[in-house]
Every structure is written in C-alpha cells, then in structure tokens.
Coordinates of C-alpha atoms and ligand atoms in Angstrom, one line a residue:
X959 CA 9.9 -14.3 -26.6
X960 CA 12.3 -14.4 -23.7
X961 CA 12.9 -11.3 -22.1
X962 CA 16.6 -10.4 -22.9
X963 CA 17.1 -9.9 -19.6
X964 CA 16.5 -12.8 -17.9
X965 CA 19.5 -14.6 -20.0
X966 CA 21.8 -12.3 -18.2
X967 CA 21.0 -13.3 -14.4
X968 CA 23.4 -14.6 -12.5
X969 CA 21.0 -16.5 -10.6
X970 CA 23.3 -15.6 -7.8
X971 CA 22.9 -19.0 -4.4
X972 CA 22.6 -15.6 -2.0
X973 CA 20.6 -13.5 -4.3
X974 CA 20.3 -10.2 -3.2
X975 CA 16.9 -8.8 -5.3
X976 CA 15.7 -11.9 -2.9
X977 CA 17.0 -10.8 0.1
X978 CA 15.5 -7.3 -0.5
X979 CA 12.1 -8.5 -1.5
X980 CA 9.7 -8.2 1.7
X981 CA 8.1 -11.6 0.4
X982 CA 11.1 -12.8 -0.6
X983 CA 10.1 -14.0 -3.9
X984 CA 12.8 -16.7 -5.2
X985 CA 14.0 -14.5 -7.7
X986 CA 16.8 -17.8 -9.2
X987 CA 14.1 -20.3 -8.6
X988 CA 11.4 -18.2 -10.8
X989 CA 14.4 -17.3 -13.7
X990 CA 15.2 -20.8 -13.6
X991 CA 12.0 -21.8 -14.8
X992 CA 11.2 -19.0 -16.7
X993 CA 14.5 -19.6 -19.3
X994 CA 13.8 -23.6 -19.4
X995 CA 10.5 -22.4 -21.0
X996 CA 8.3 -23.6 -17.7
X997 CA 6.2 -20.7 -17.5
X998 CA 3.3 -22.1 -16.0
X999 CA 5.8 -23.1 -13.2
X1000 CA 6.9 -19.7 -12.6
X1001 CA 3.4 -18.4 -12.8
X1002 CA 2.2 -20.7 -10.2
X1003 CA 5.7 -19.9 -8.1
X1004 CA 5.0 -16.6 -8.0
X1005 CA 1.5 -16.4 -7.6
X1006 CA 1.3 -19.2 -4.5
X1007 CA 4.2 -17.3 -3.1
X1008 CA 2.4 -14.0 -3.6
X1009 CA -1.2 -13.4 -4.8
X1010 CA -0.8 -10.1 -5.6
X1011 CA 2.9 -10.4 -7.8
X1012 CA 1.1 -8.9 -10.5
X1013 CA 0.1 -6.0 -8.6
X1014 CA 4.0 -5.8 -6.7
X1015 CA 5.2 -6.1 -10.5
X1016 CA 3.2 -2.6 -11.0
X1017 CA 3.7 -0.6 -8.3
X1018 CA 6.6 -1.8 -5.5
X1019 CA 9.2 0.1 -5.2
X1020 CA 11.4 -1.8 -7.4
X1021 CA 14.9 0.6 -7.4
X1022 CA 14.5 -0.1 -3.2
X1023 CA 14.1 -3.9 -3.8
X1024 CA 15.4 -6.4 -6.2
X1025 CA 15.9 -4.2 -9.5
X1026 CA 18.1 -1.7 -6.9
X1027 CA 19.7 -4.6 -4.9
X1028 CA 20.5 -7.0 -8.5
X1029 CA 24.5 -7.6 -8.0
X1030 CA 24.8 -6.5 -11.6
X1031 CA 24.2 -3.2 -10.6
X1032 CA 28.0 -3.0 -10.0
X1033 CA 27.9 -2.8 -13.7
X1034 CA 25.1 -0.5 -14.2
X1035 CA 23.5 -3.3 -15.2
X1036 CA 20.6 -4.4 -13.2
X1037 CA 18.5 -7.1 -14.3
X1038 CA 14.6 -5.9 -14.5
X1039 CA 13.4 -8.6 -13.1
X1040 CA 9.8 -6.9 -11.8
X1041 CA 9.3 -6.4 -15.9
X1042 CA 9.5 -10.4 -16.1
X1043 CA 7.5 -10.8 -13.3
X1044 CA 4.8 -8.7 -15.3
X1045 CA 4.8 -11.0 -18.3
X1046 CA 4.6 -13.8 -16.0
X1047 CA 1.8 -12.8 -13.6
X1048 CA -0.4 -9.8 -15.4
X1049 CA -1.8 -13.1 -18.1
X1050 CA -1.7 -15.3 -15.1
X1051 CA -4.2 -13.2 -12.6
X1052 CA -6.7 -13.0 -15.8
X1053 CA -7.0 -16.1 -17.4
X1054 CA -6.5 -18.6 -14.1
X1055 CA -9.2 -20.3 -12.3
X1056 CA -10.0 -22.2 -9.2
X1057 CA -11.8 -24.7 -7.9
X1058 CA -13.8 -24.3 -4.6
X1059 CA -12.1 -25.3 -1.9
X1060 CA -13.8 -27.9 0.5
X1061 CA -14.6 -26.3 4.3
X1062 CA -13.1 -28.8 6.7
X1063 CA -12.0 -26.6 9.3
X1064 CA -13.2 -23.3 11.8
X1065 CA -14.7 -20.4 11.0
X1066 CA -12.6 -17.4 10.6
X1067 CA -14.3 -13.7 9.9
X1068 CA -12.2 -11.4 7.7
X1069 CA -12.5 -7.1 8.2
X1070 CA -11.1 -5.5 5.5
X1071 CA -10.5 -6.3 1.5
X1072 CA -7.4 -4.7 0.6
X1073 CA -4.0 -7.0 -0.1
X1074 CA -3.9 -8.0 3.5
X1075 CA -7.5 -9.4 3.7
X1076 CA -7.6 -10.9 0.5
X1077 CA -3.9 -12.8 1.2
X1078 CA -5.2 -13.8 4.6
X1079 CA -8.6 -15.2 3.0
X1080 CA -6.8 -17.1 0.0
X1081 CA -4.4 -18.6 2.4
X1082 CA -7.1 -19.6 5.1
X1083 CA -9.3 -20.8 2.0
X1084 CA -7.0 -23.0 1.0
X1085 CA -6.1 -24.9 3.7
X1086 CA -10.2 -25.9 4.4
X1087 CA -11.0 -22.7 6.7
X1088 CA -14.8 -21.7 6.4
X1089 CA -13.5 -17.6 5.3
X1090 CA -16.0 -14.7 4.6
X1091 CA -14.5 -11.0 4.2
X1092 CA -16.7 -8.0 5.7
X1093 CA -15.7 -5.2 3.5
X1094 CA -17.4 -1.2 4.5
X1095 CA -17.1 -0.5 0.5
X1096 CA -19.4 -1.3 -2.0
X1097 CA -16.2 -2.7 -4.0
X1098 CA -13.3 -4.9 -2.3
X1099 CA -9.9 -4.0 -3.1
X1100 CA -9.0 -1.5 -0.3
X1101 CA -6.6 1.3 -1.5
X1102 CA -6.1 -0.9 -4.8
X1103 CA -9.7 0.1 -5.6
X1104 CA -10.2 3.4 -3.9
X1105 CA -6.2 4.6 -3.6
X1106 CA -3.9 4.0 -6.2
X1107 CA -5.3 5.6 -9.9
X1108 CA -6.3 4.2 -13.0
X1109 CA -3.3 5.5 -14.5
X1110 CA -1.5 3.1 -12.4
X1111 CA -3.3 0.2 -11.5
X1112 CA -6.1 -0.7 -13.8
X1113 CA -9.1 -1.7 -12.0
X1114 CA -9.7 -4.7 -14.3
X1115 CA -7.0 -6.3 -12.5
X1116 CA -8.1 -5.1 -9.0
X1117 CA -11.3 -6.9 -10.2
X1118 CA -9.9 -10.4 -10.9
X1119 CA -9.8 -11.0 -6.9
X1120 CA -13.2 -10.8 -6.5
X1121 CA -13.7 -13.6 -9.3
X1122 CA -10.5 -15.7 -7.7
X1123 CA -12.2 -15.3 -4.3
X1124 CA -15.9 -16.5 -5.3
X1125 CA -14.1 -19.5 -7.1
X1126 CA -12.3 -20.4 -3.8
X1127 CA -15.1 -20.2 -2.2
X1128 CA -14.6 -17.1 -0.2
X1129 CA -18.1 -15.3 0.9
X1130 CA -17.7 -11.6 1.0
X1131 CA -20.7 -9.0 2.5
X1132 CA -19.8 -5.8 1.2
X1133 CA -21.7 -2.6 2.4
X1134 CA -20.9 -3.9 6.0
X1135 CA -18.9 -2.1 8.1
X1136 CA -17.9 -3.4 11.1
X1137 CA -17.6 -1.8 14.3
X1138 CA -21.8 0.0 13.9
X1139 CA -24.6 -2.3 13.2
X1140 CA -22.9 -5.6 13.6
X1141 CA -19.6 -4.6 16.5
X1142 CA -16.8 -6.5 16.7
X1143 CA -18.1 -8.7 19.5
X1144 CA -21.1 -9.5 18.0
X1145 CA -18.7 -11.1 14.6
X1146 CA -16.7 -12.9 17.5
X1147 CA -19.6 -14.4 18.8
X1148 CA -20.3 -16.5 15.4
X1149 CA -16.5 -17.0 14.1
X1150 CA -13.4 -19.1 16.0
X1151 CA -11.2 -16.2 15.0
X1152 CA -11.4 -12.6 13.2
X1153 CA -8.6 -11.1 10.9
X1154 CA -8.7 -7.4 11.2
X1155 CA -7.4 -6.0 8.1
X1156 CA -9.2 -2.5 7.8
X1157 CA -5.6 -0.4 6.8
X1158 CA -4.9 3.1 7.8
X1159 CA -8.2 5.0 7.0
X1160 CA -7.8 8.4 8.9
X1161 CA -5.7 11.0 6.9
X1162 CA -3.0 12.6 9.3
X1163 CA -3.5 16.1 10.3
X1164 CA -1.0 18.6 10.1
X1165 CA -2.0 20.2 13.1
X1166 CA -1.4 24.0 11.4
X1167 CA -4.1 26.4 11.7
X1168 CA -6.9 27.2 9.3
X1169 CA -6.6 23.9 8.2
X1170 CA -10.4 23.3 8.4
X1171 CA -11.4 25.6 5.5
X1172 CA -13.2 24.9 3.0
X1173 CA -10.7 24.3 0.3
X1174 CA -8.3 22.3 1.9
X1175 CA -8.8 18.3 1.3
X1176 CA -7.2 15.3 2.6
X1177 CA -5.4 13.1 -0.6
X1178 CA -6.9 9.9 0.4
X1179 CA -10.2 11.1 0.2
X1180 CA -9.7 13.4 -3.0
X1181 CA -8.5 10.5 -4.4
X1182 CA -11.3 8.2 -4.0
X1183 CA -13.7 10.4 -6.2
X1184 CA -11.4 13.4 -7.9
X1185 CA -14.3 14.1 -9.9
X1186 CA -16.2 15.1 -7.4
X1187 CA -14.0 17.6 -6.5
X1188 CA -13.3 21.5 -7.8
X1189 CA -9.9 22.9 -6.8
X1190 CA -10.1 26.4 -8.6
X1191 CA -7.2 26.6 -10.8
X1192 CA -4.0 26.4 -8.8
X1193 CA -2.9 23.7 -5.9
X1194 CA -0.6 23.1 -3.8
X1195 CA -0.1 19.0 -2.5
X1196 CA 1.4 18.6 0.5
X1197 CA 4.1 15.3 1.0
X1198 CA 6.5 13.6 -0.4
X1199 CA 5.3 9.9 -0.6
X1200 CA 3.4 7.6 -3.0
X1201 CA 0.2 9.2 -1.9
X1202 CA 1.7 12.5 -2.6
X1203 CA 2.5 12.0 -6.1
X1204 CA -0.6 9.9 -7.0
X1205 CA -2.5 13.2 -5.8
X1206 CA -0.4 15.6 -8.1
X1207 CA -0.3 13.7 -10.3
X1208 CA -4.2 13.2 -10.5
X1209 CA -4.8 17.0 -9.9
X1210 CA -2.3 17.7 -13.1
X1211 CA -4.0 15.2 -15.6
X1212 CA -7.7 17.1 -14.3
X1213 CA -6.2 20.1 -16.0
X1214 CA -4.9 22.2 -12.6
X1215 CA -1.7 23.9 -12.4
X1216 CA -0.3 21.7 -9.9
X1217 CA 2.6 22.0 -7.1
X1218 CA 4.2 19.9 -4.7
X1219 CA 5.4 21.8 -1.2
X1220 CA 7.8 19.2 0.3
X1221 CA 9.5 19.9 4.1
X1222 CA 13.1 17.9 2.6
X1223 CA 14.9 17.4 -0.6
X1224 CA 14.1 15.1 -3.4
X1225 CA 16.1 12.4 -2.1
X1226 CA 14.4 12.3 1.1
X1227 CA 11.1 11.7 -0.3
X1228 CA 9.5 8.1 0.2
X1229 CA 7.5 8.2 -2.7
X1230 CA 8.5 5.4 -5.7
X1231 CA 11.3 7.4 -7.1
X1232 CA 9.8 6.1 -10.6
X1233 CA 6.5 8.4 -9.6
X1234 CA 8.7 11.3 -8.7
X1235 CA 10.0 11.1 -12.5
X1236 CA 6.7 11.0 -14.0
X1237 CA 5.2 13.9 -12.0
X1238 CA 8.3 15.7 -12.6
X1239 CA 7.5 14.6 -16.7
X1240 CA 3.8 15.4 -16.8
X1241 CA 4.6 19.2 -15.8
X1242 CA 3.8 18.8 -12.2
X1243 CA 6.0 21.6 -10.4
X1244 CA 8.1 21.2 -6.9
X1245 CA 9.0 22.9 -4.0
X1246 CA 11.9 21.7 -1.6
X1247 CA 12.7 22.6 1.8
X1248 CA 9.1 24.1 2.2
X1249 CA 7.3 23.8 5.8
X1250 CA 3.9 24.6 5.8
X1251 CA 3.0 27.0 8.7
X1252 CA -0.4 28.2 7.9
X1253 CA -3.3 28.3 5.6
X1254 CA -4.8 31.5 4.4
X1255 CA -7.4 33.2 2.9
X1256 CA -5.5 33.0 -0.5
X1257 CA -3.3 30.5 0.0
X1258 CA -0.7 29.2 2.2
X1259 CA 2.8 30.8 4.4
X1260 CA 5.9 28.5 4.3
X1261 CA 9.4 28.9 5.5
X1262 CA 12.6 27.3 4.3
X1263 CA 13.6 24.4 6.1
X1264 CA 17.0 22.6 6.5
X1265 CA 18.2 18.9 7.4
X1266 CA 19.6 18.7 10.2
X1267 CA 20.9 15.2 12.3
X1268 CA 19.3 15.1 15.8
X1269 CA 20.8 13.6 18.9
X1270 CA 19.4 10.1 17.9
X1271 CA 21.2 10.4 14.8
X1272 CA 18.5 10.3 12.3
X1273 CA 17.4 13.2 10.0
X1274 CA 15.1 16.3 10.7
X1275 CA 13.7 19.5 8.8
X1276 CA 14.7 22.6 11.1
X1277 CA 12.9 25.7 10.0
X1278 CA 15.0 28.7 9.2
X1279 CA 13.9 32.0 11.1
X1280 CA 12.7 34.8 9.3
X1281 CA 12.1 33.4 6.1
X1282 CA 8.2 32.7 6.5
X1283 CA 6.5 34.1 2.8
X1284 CA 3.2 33.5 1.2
X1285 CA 2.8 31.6 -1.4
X1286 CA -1.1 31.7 -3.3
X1287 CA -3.2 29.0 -4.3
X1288 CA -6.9 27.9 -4.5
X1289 CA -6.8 24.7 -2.9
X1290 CA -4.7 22.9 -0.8
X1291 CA -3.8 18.5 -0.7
X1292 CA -2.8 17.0 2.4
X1293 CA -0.7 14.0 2.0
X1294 CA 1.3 13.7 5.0
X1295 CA 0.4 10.4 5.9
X1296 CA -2.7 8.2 7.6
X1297 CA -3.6 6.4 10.4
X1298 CA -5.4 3.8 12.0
X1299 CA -9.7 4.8 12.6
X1300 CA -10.4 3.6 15.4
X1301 CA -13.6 1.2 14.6
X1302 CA -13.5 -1.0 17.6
X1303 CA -13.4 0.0 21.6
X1304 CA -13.5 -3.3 22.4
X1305 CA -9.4 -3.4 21.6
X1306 CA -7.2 -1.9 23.9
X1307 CA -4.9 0.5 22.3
X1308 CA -1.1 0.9 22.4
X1309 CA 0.8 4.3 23.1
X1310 CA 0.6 4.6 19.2
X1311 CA -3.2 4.7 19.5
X1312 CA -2.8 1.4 17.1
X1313 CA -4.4 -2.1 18.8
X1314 CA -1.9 -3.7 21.1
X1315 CA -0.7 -6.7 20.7
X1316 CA 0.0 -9.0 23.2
X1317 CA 1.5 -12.3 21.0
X1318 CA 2.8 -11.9 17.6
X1319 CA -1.0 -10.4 15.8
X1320 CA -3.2 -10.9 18.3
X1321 CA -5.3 -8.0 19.9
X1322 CA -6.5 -7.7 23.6
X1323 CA -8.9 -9.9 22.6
X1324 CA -8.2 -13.1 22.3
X1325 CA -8.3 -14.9 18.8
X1326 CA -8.8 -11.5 17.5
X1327 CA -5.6 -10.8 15.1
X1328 CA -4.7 -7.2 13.1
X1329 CA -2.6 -7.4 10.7
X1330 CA -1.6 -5.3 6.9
X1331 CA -1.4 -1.2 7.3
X1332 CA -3.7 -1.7 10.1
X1333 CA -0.5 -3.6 12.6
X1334 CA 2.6 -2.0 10.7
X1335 CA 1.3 1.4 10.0
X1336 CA 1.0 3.0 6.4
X1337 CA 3.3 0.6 4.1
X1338 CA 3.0 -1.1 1.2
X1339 CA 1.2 -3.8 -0.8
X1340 CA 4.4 -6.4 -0.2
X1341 CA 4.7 -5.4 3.3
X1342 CA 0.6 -6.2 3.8
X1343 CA 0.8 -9.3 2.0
X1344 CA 4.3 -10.5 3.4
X1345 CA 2.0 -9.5 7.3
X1346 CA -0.8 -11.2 6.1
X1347 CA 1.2 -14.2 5.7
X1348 CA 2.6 -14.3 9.3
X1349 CA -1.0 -13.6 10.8
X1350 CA -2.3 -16.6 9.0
X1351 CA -0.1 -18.5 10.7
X1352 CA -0.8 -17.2 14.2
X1353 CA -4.2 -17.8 13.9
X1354 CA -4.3 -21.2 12.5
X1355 CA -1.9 -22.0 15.9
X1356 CA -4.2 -20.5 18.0
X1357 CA -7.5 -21.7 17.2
X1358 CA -5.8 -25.3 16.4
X1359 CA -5.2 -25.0 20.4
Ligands
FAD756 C1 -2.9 6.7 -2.7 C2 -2.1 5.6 -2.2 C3 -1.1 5.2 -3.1 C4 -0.3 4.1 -2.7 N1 0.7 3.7 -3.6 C5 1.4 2.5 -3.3 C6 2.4 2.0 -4.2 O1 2.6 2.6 -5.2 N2 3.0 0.9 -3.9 C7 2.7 0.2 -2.7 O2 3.3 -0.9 -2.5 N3 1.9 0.7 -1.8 C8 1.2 1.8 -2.1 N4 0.3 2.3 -1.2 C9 0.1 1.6 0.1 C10 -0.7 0.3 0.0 O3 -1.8 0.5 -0.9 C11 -1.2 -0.1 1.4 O4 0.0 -0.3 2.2 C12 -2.0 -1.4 1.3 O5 -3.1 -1.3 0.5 C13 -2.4 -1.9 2.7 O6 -3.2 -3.0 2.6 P1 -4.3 -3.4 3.7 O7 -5.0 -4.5 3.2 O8 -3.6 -3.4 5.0 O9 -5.3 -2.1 3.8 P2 -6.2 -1.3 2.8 O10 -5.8 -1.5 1.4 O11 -6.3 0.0 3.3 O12 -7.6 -2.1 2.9 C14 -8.4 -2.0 4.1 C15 -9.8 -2.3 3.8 O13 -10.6 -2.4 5.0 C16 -11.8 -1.8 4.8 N5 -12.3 -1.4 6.1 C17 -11.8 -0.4 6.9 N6 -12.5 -0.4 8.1 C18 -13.5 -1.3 8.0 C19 -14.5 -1.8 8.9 N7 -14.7 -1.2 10.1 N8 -15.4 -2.7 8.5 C20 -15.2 -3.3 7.2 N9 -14.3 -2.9 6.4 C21 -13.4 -2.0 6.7 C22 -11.6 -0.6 3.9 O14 -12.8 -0.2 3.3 C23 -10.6 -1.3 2.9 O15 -11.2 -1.9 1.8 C24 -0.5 3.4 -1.5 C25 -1.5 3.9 -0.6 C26 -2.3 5.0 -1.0 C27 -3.4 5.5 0.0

C-alpha cells in the first residue's frame, strides 16, 4: 500500500528536505518512483546513493533535515518522507545480494568499521579496488554495534553489512587493532592507500574534580556493555545530545531512577528532539540550567546556569553565583561528548589534537586519508557517510597519480 503521504509531495524542482539532507538524497526523484509503483528503482536509488538509508531512516535527525525542512510545513503539514524511506530500504538491506566484485585496481587498507569505513569500502569495492577493513572489535559496525541500543537500532540490521561486505568481496580482520601489533606504517607498507576511519573513541572529560571515583562512568563505555554495570539506585547523566539520551534512556529501562543534569534549556540540546520525547515518556526526569561543579562522596554540587550571548555572538551557560547546592545520587554518566584516541604517532596532529590535513582527507602522510567522526569530530551517521564519500574520491585521485 502506498504510503498516504507520498501522494501529497509536491515534488518541489528545489526541494528543500534535499537541500537539508547531508547526502542529499533526491527526495522528488525517489517519490517519483516510489508513486509509479518502481520500488526496486527507489530501493536501488537510495541505497547506491546511501548504503546506510535504512539506518538514516531510523535514527537521523529527521525534524533538522528533510521532514523539518518539507515546504508543506507552512501548512503544518510535513510530508514524512524518512517513514517511506523505511518501507523502502529496511526490506531492501535484508533480502538484497551481491555479486563479488572483480579486483582490477590498487590496494587500499580500511581502519575502522563503523558507517564511514563500511561506505568507503562498498564504494572502493565497487569500482575494482582490492579493500580489506581492519576493525579492533570482535564485531564491525562501530557505534552502530557498540553505541546506539537495541531499542533503537536492532543489531540484525547492523549485521546485514557484514553479509553485503563478504558478497562484495570485502576482506575484513577483526580483533586487529591498528596502531600496536601491526602500526600504521607497517599497513602502509603493503597497501597503495589507507582509509582511517576509527571515529571518536575517547569520552571527553569534564575536567571537574573527583571525577575519577569509582562510581562515575563515561556513556560511551556504559553503553557498550550496561549489563556489566551496577549504578546503585539513583543516577544522574550528564549531556544533552544523542548519547545523552541513549544513556538515560538505557539506565531507566535497567530499572534505575534516572535524571538528566543539562548546563542549557531543552531547546538547546543536540540530542534528536524525537529522543528527548521518549526519555521524557519513559519517566526519565530532567534538570535544566544545571552545571556540574563537583562530584562527591554522595553525589554531585551544581549551580544554576543562564544563556548568555558572548562577544562572538554565539550562545554560552554563565553560572549564577551563590547558588551552588547538592544534589544526591549513586552513580554518575558522563556524556559530554568524545574525541579522537590518538592510535597513530606517525600523523602529525592539528591544534585540535585531530590529524592534520594537508589536501582535502589526506594526513601528513601521504596517501594516508581520515575521514567519518574521526576528520569532522563527533557527528552523525549521514555526516560519516556523506565524508566517506568525498574521501573516496580523494584517494582514488591520488593513487590514480
Ligand atoms: C551512543 C551514541 C548514539 C548516537 N546516536 C546517533 C543517532 O541517533 N543518529 C546519528 O546520526 N548519529 C548518532 N551517533 C553518532 C554516529 O554513530 C557517529 O557519528 C558515526 O557512527 C561515526 O561513524 P564512523 O565510521 O566515523 O565511526 P565509528 O562508528 O565510531 O566507527 C569507528 C570504528 O573504528 C574502530 N577503530 C577505532 N580505532 C581503531 C584502530 N586503531 N584499529 C582498528 N579499528 C579501530 C572502532 O572499533 C569502530 O568500530 C551516536 C553516537 C553514539 C556514541
């Protein structure tokens, strides 16, 4: 059955759900076919355009893109197109298969599995490129695998990309971290080029003290294994983005009475406003305009914060005087954000302590290329994907000479 929706697109020539779309997805192009009845059209569309549209259909930030940007929001209106773009691609990542692609050209060594190694391989794959992916985890996948929950991303479909890769003809060597037994010189030694895609790995401190106890965790690592964890009965998460909410939201369905301690207002907070809703629905409970000062024996101290607009014009939390208080908990979640580890000191590194780049991707080393979280900083799945495909194209221009 059609999805009502799609009769009502306007399939605007300067379609703005496009133009907001980091991989610009042809949004008319995919309705088009979609309402002719050419689904395997769309499907292949979508999926040559993006490999990981039915992961984007899941979990992008949808009200910030195309379903926030559709013209018909004038109306109130706005088509849901990332709804179609599930029906289309969720049966398509499952049931499709490839053949293995013929090696007719250089050797390129992949670092990382998450979206932006995987995109990069597919892409390399595809055009005759001899591609294996060096993944540290026993599972590829990245944050897909290890990050985002269940709840949100089933791993079954996480797992279809290790399938699509071996039918490509992709070799992966998990268990292999690069950068200790094998270093990142010894890989160049054997390939024509090497993709770093490892993402941001290293949790972000906050920098306030005590915050080395024992009951104080960092999100990204609480939420590779929450089971392994025991967080006493009351918590406090730290943050306001996606990683934020996945942690409360993980803590509150393990049974703990759960709170989020953000520095701004609800607005202000990058997370997916759609995951801000369904904290806010499962009982999870939030704080605004709390700065975190200090852990404690027993808990935390906080002070009220305010926005305020700095000289540069762009938004900061100023903390109110005198209005420091204690606020108990068992355990505390950091999720204020992650960096890059730094795996390889071959690579010079820029004032951001991130590998500098001297053309486009490429590292200090030459035909050595970064690219995903890893170049652009914490981001998103479109955002890795949409960098993965620029790389690509570096490196096939550089090692073509
Ligand atoms: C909890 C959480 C929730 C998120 N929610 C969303 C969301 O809802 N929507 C969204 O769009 N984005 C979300 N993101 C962000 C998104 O997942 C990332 O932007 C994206 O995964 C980045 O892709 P990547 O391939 O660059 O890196 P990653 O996915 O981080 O993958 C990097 C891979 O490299 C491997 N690696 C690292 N170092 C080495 C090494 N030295 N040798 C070999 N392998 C190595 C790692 O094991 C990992 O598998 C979330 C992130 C987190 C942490």
């Amino acid at each position: 059955m059609v999805h009502q929706d799609a009769t009502r697109c306007l399939k605007c020539k300067n379609a703005l759900c496009q133009k907001h779309c980091p991989i610009i997805t042809d949004v008319p192009k995919i309705m088009e076919l979609y309402l002719n009845g050419d689904v395997q059209s769309a499907q292949q569309l979508l999926f040559a355009n993006n490999p990981f549209s039915a992961i984007c259909s899941l979990v992008c930030d949808h009200q910030r893109q195309c379903y926030g940007n559709c013209v018909l929001n004038f109306k109130k209106e706005p088509i849901h197109f990332y709804e179609i773009e599930q029906e289309l691609s969720l049966p398509y990542l499952k049931e499709v298969h490839f053949k293995h692609n013929d090696v007719t050209k250089k050797k390129v060594a992949i670092v990382g599995s998450g979206p932006a190694g995987i995109s990069c391989a597919m892409f390399l794959s595809d055009e005759g490129y001899d591609v294996t992916i060096y993944e540290a985890n026993d599972k590829i996948g990245g944050v897909l695998t290890y990050g985002i929950p269940d709840f949100r991303l089933s791993k079954e479909l996480v797992k279809q990309y290790a399938r699509i890769l071996n039918e490509k003809g992709v070799k992966i060597r998990l268990n292999c971290m690069i950068g200790t037994s094998i270093s990142l010189s010894a890989l160049k030694a054997e390939h024509d080029a090497i993709i770093i895609a490892v993402g941001t790995q290293k949790a972000k401190m906050m920098h306030i003290p005590n915050e080395t106890r024992y009951n104080v965790h960092y999100a990204i690592d609480y939420l590779k294994s929450p089971q392994s964890f025991d967080l006493g009965k009351k918590v406090i998460v730290l943050g306001g983005g996606n990683v934020a909410m996945d942690a409360c939201r993980m803590a509150k369905k393990q049974g703990y009475d759960t709170y989020v301690y953000y520095r701004k207002t609800f607005e202000d907070m990058p997370a997916n406003k759609i995951e801000v809703e369904e904290a806010l629905a499962e009982g999870v409970k939030f704080a605004t305009f709390e700065v975190p000062i200090a852990i404690t024996n027993d808990g935390m101290i906080f002070a009220k914060g305010e926005n305020i607009i700095d000289e540069h014009g762009r938004k900061q939390t100023k903390v109110i005087e005198n209005t420091e208080h204690h606020v108990a908990c068992d355990s505390v979640i950091v999720a204020v954000s992650q960096t890059l580890r730094l795996d390889f000191p071959e690579l010079k590194l820029n004032k951001w302590q991130f590998y500098e780049t001297k053309q486009g991707h490429m590292t200090s080393m030459d035909n050595v290329f970064v690219c995903g979280d890893a170049y652009l900083g914490a981001k998103t799945v479109v955002a890795a994907v949409a960098d993965a495909k620029k790389t690509v194209e570096e490196v096939k221009e550089h090692i073509n000479g």
